[in-house]
Short mmCIF file of C-alpha atoms in Angstrom, two decimals:
data_model
loop_
_atom_site.label_atom_id
_atom_site.label_comp_id
_atom_site.label_asym_id
_atom_site.label_seq_id
_atom_site.Cartn_x
_atom_site.Cartn_y
_atom_site.Cartn_z
CA MET T 1 -18.79 47.88 -16.52
CA ALA T 2 -16.64 45.18 -14.90
CA ARG T 3 -19.60 44.02 -12.79
CA SER T 4 -21.88 43.82 -15.80
CA VAL T 5 -19.32 41.72 -17.67
CA ALA T 6 -19.00 39.36 -14.69
CA ALA T 7 -22.78 38.95 -14.76
CA GLU T 8 -22.54 37.83 -18.39
CA ILE T 9 -20.34 34.83 -17.55
CA GLY T 10 -22.46 34.00 -14.48
CA ARG T 11 -25.72 35.40 -13.17
CA PRO T 12 -26.41 38.85 -11.72
CA GLU T 13 -27.37 37.34 -8.35
CA TRP T 14 -24.06 35.46 -8.24
CA ILE T 15 -21.91 38.61 -8.37
CA GLY T 16 -20.98 39.58 -4.83
CA ASP T 17 -18.99 42.42 -3.35
CA HIS T 18 -16.09 44.07 -5.09
CA LEU T 19 -13.07 42.64 -3.26
CA ALA T 20 -10.04 44.28 -4.87
CA ALA T 21 -8.55 45.94 -7.93
CA HIS T 22 -5.10 44.80 -9.06
CA VAL T 23 -3.05 46.99 -11.37
CA GLU T 24 -1.51 44.65 -13.93
CA GLY T 25 0.25 47.38 -15.96
CA ASP T 26 -0.25 50.73 -17.64
CA ARG T 27 -4.01 51.31 -18.02
CA LEU T 28 -4.59 47.60 -17.21
CA VAL T 29 -6.62 46.72 -14.09
CA THR T 30 -8.22 43.48 -12.86
CA HIS T 31 -11.34 43.80 -10.70
CA ILE T 32 -12.12 40.94 -8.30
CA PHE T 33 -15.73 40.17 -7.29
CA ASP T 34 -16.94 37.61 -4.79
CA CYS T 35 -18.67 34.59 -6.37
CA LEU T 36 -22.00 33.64 -4.78
CA ASP T 37 -22.58 30.64 -7.01
CA PRO T 38 -23.32 27.74 -4.60
CA ALA T 39 -21.42 25.40 -6.91
CA TYR T 40 -18.20 27.44 -6.58
CA PRO T 41 -17.71 28.44 -2.94
CA GLY T 42 -14.54 30.40 -2.37
CA TRP T 43 -14.12 31.36 -6.03
CA HIS T 44 -13.94 34.89 -7.49
CA TYR T 45 -14.91 36.59 -10.71
CA ALA T 46 -11.93 38.40 -12.24
CA VAL T 47 -12.59 41.00 -14.94
CA THR T 48 -9.59 42.69 -16.57
CA VAL T 49 -10.25 46.05 -18.25
CA VAL T 50 -7.86 48.06 -20.36
CA ARG T 51 -7.66 51.46 -22.00
CA ALA T 52 -5.48 51.86 -25.03
CA ALA T 53 -3.01 54.71 -25.23
CA ARG T 54 -4.64 58.07 -26.05
CA ALA T 55 -8.03 56.36 -26.05
CA LYS T 56 -10.96 57.47 -23.92
CA ARG T 57 -13.00 54.28 -24.02
CA VAL T 58 -12.29 51.42 -21.61
CA THR T 59 -12.67 47.90 -23.01
CA VAL T 60 -12.73 44.44 -21.49
CA ASN T 61 -9.63 42.31 -21.89
CA GLU T 62 -10.64 39.13 -20.05
CA ALA T 63 -13.34 37.78 -17.73
CA VAL T 64 -12.70 34.53 -15.88
CA LEU T 65 -13.56 32.63 -12.72
CA ILE T 66 -10.50 32.13 -10.50
CA PRO T 67 -10.10 30.14 -7.24
CA GLY T 68 -9.62 31.92 -3.94
CA ALA T 69 -7.70 30.83 -0.88
CA GLU T 70 -10.58 28.63 0.36
CA ALA T 71 -11.75 27.39 -3.03
CA LEU T 72 -12.29 23.72 -3.69
CA ILE T 73 -10.07 22.86 -6.65
CA ALA T 74 -8.95 19.67 -8.33
CA PRO T 75 -5.72 18.11 -7.04
CA GLU T 76 -2.52 18.71 -8.91
CA TRP T 77 -2.21 16.53 -11.98
CA VAL T 78 0.04 13.52 -11.51
CA PRO T 79 1.50 11.58 -14.48
CA TRP T 80 0.04 8.13 -15.01
CA LYS T 81 3.38 6.51 -14.21
CA GLU T 82 3.26 7.95 -10.70
CA ARG T 83 -0.45 7.18 -10.23
CA LEU T 84 -0.06 3.52 -11.13
CA ARG T 85 -0.46 1.13 -8.21
CA PRO T 86 -0.01 -2.65 -7.86
CA GLY T 87 -3.07 -4.45 -9.17
CA ASP T 88 -4.06 -1.74 -11.68
CA LEU T 89 -2.82 -3.73 -14.68
CA GLY T 90 -5.65 -5.69 -16.22
CA VAL T 91 -6.18 -8.10 -19.11
CA GLY T 92 -4.92 -6.60 -22.36
CA ASP T 93 -3.20 -3.64 -20.66
CA LEU T 94 0.36 -2.77 -21.56
CA LEU T 95 2.87 -1.30 -19.13
CA PRO T 96 5.94 -0.13 -21.07
CA THR T 97 9.19 -0.14 -19.12
CA GLU T 98 11.43 2.88 -19.54
CA ALA T 99 14.86 2.36 -21.03
CA ASP T 100 16.48 3.97 -17.99
CA ASP T 101 14.47 2.07 -15.38
CA ALA T 102 16.72 1.90 -12.30
CA ARG T 103 15.27 -1.48 -11.34
CA LEU T 104 16.89 -3.11 -14.39
CA MET T 105 20.36 -3.39 -15.80
CA PRO T 106 21.88 -5.05 -18.89
CA GLY T 107 21.99 -8.83 -18.71
CA PHE T 108 25.73 -8.78 -19.41
CA ALA T 109 27.86 -5.99 -17.94
CA GLN T 110 31.63 -5.98 -18.29
CA VAL T 111 33.11 -4.67 -15.05
CA PRO T 112 36.92 -4.19 -14.93
CA GLU T 113 38.59 -5.68 -11.89
CA GLY T 114 41.30 -3.02 -11.83
CA GLU T 115 42.00 0.39 -13.27
CA LEU T 116 44.37 -1.03 -15.90
CA ASP T 117 41.96 -3.72 -17.15
CA GLU T 118 40.33 -2.91 -20.48
CA GLU T 119 37.54 -5.48 -20.68
CA GLY T 120 37.27 -7.02 -17.24
CA VAL T 121 35.04 -9.84 -16.04
CA ASP T 122 31.29 -10.05 -16.39
CA GLN T 123 30.47 -9.72 -12.67
CA GLN T 124 26.72 -9.61 -13.28
CA MET T 125 26.79 -12.85 -15.26
CA LEU T 126 28.71 -14.55 -12.46
CA TRP T 127 25.90 -13.71 -10.04
CA GLU T 128 22.81 -14.04 -12.22
CA LEU T 129 22.94 -15.42 -15.73
CA GLY T 130 21.00 -13.37 -18.22
CA LEU T 131 20.07 -16.46 -20.27
CA GLY T 132 19.41 -14.37 -23.35
CA ARG T 133 17.45 -11.64 -21.58
CA VAL T 134 18.30 -8.10 -22.57
CA ARG T 135 17.96 -6.84 -18.99
CA VAL T 136 17.88 -8.38 -15.53
CA LEU T 137 17.20 -7.02 -12.08
CA SER T 138 19.69 -4.50 -10.82
CA GLU T 139 20.82 -4.28 -7.21
CA LEU T 140 18.21 -1.56 -6.64
CA GLY T 141 15.50 -3.75 -8.15
CA ARG T 142 16.44 -6.73 -6.00
CA GLU T 143 16.51 -4.64 -2.83
CA ALA T 144 13.11 -3.09 -3.60
CA ALA T 145 11.54 -6.49 -4.28
CA ALA T 146 13.08 -8.06 -1.17
CA GLU T 147 11.86 -5.23 1.04
CA ARG T 148 8.36 -5.39 -0.45
CA TRP T 149 8.07 -9.15 0.00
CA TYR T 150 9.61 -9.24 3.46
CA ASN T 151 7.34 -6.50 4.84
CA GLY T 152 4.22 -7.91 3.19
CA ASP T 153 1.76 -10.62 4.16
CA ALA T 154 4.28 -13.34 3.25
CA GLY T 155 6.89 -12.02 5.68
CA PRO T 156 7.62 -12.90 9.30
CA ARG T 157 5.46 -10.12 10.79
CA SER T 158 2.09 -11.33 9.50
CA PRO T 159 -0.40 -12.75 12.04
CA ILE T 160 -0.40 -16.19 10.43
CA ALA T 161 3.39 -16.40 10.73
CA ALA T 162 3.28 -15.47 14.41
CA SER T 163 0.99 -18.42 15.19
CA ALA T 164 2.70 -20.96 12.89
CA PRO T 165 4.19 -24.10 14.44
CA ALA T 166 7.46 -23.70 12.49
CA LYS T 167 9.14 -21.54 9.84
CA CYS T 168 9.05 -22.02 6.08
CA ALA T 169 12.80 -22.69 6.05
CA THR T 170 12.14 -26.16 7.53
CA CYS T 171 9.03 -26.90 5.45
CA GLY T 172 9.25 -29.54 2.73
CA PHE T 173 6.83 -27.62 0.50
CA MET T 174 9.09 -24.56 0.30
CA THR T 175 11.06 -24.30 -2.96
CA PRO T 176 13.98 -21.83 -2.75
CA LEU T 177 14.36 -19.14 -5.39
CA ALA T 178 17.44 -18.83 -7.57
CA GLY T 179 20.14 -16.20 -7.40
CA GLU T 180 20.53 -13.79 -4.53
CA PHE T 181 16.88 -14.23 -3.49
CA ARG T 182 17.66 -17.82 -2.45
CA GLN T 183 19.15 -16.52 0.78
CA MET T 184 15.82 -15.08 2.00
CA PHE T 185 12.88 -16.30 -0.10
CA GLY T 186 11.23 -19.30 -1.66
CA VAL T 187 7.94 -20.32 -3.27
CA CYS T 188 5.26 -22.24 -1.38
CA ALA T 189 4.19 -25.43 -3.17
CA ASN T 190 1.50 -26.64 -0.75
CA GLU T 191 -1.91 -26.44 -2.42
CA PHE T 192 -3.63 -26.25 0.96
CA ALA T 193 -1.50 -23.37 2.25
CA PRO T 194 -2.78 -19.80 1.97
CA ASP T 195 0.47 -18.79 0.18
CA ASP T 196 0.46 -21.56 -2.42
CA GLY T 197 2.36 -20.39 -5.51
CA ARG T 198 3.53 -17.19 -3.83
CA VAL T 199 6.91 -15.93 -2.69
CA VAL T 200 7.41 -16.33 1.07
CA SER T 201 10.31 -15.45 3.32
CA LEU T 202 12.23 -18.26 4.97
CA ASP T 203 11.11 -17.06 8.40
CA HIS T 204 7.45 -16.96 7.36
CA GLY T 205 5.14 -19.77 8.40
CA CYS T 206 1.61 -21.13 8.48
CA GLY T 207 -0.37 -24.03 9.88
CA ALA T 208 0.21 -26.15 6.73
CA HIS T 209 3.87 -26.81 7.61
CA SER T 210 5.03 -30.21 6.37
CA GLU T 211 6.23 -31.22 9.84
CA ALA T 212 3.20 -29.98 11.75
CA ALA T 213 2.22 -32.72 14.21
CA ARG T 214 -1.32 -33.75 14.96
CA PRO T 215 -2.54 -32.55 18.35
CA ALA T 216 -2.29 -35.27 21.00
CA PRO T 217 -5.64 -36.76 22.02
CA ARG T 218 -6.95 -35.46 25.31
CA PRO T 219 -7.17 -38.16 28.00
CA GLU T 220 -10.61 -39.11 29.25
CA PRO T 221 -11.45 -37.96 32.78
CA VAL T 222 -10.69 -40.61 35.43
CA ALA T 223 -13.44 -41.58 37.82
CA PRO T 224 -12.66 -40.95 41.52
CA VAL T 225 -11.35 -43.96 43.45
CA VAL T 226 -13.32 -44.90 46.57
CA ASP T 227 -11.42 -46.64 49.36
CA GLU T 228 -13.76 -49.48 50.35
CA LEU T 229 -11.14 -51.45 52.29
CA GLY T 230 -10.56 -49.10 55.17
CA TYR T 231 -14.22 -48.12 55.49
CA ASP T 232 -17.47 -50.04 55.47
CA HIS T 233 -19.80 -49.16 52.63
CA ILE T 234 -23.31 -49.03 54.13
CA VAL T 235 -26.45 -48.15 52.23
CA PHE T 236 -29.39 -46.78 54.19
CA ASP T 237 -32.89 -46.83 52.83
CA ASP T 238 -34.08 -44.20 55.31
CA THR T 239 -31.59 -41.64 56.62
CA THR T 240 -34.03 -39.43 58.54
CA GLU T 241 -33.11 -40.92 61.96
CA LEU T 242 -29.44 -41.54 61.15
CA GLU T 243 -27.01 -40.11 63.70
CA LEU T 244 -23.34 -39.44 63.19
CA VAL T 245 -21.39 -41.92 65.33
CA SER T 246 -17.79 -41.12 66.00
CA ALA T 247 -15.06 -43.76 65.70
CA ASP T 248 -14.34 -43.51 69.47
CA ASN T 249 -17.81 -44.83 70.35
#
């Protein structure tokens, strides 16, 4: 009966060998059949049959297709917030920021200087003014951004920085950022540079440095100098019978 029920949810030719019978409880057994459907390799048909108490007839409880150990199944579902990657946000898309986002903190945070202080001094405002913003970058947010920028294409390890004539710290087109980022980063303002309008580290560089010098012109090859004072310059029309005469003769 279990095999016939499995054939109803598939096809008779797709029902393979009986693999196992699992006792789920009193008078409750699940029969496992191999699935020969070419679209579901490694899957099994599972038919659960049951007999009620003091009943003589066995009935079907459930018939499903379940994955085996070698079955090809979909990956585990991941929330959209964890699937999101840089560059996924398009025109008209909204990306709500959670209220407890660790990258942000209140724009004004009263931090007591001592244990007996009640209000304290706004340490965050002393370092980065909120300027009316509800939240600003927290220490974690600044560290994450700095690490991402420094290890990216605008950092010192990129190929273009390795071949640059000088660093961005000495370039006149580099505009430093404000706040704590000023110590490590700035914005390139050279329209001909590959990083124009982007954040670059101070030890980054490219060939569009403001102090890059033009290559010196290569000197023209000098013609060889012939000493015509110590030797006589003789031109022969026919050199077939010319013999080498030594200076002693």
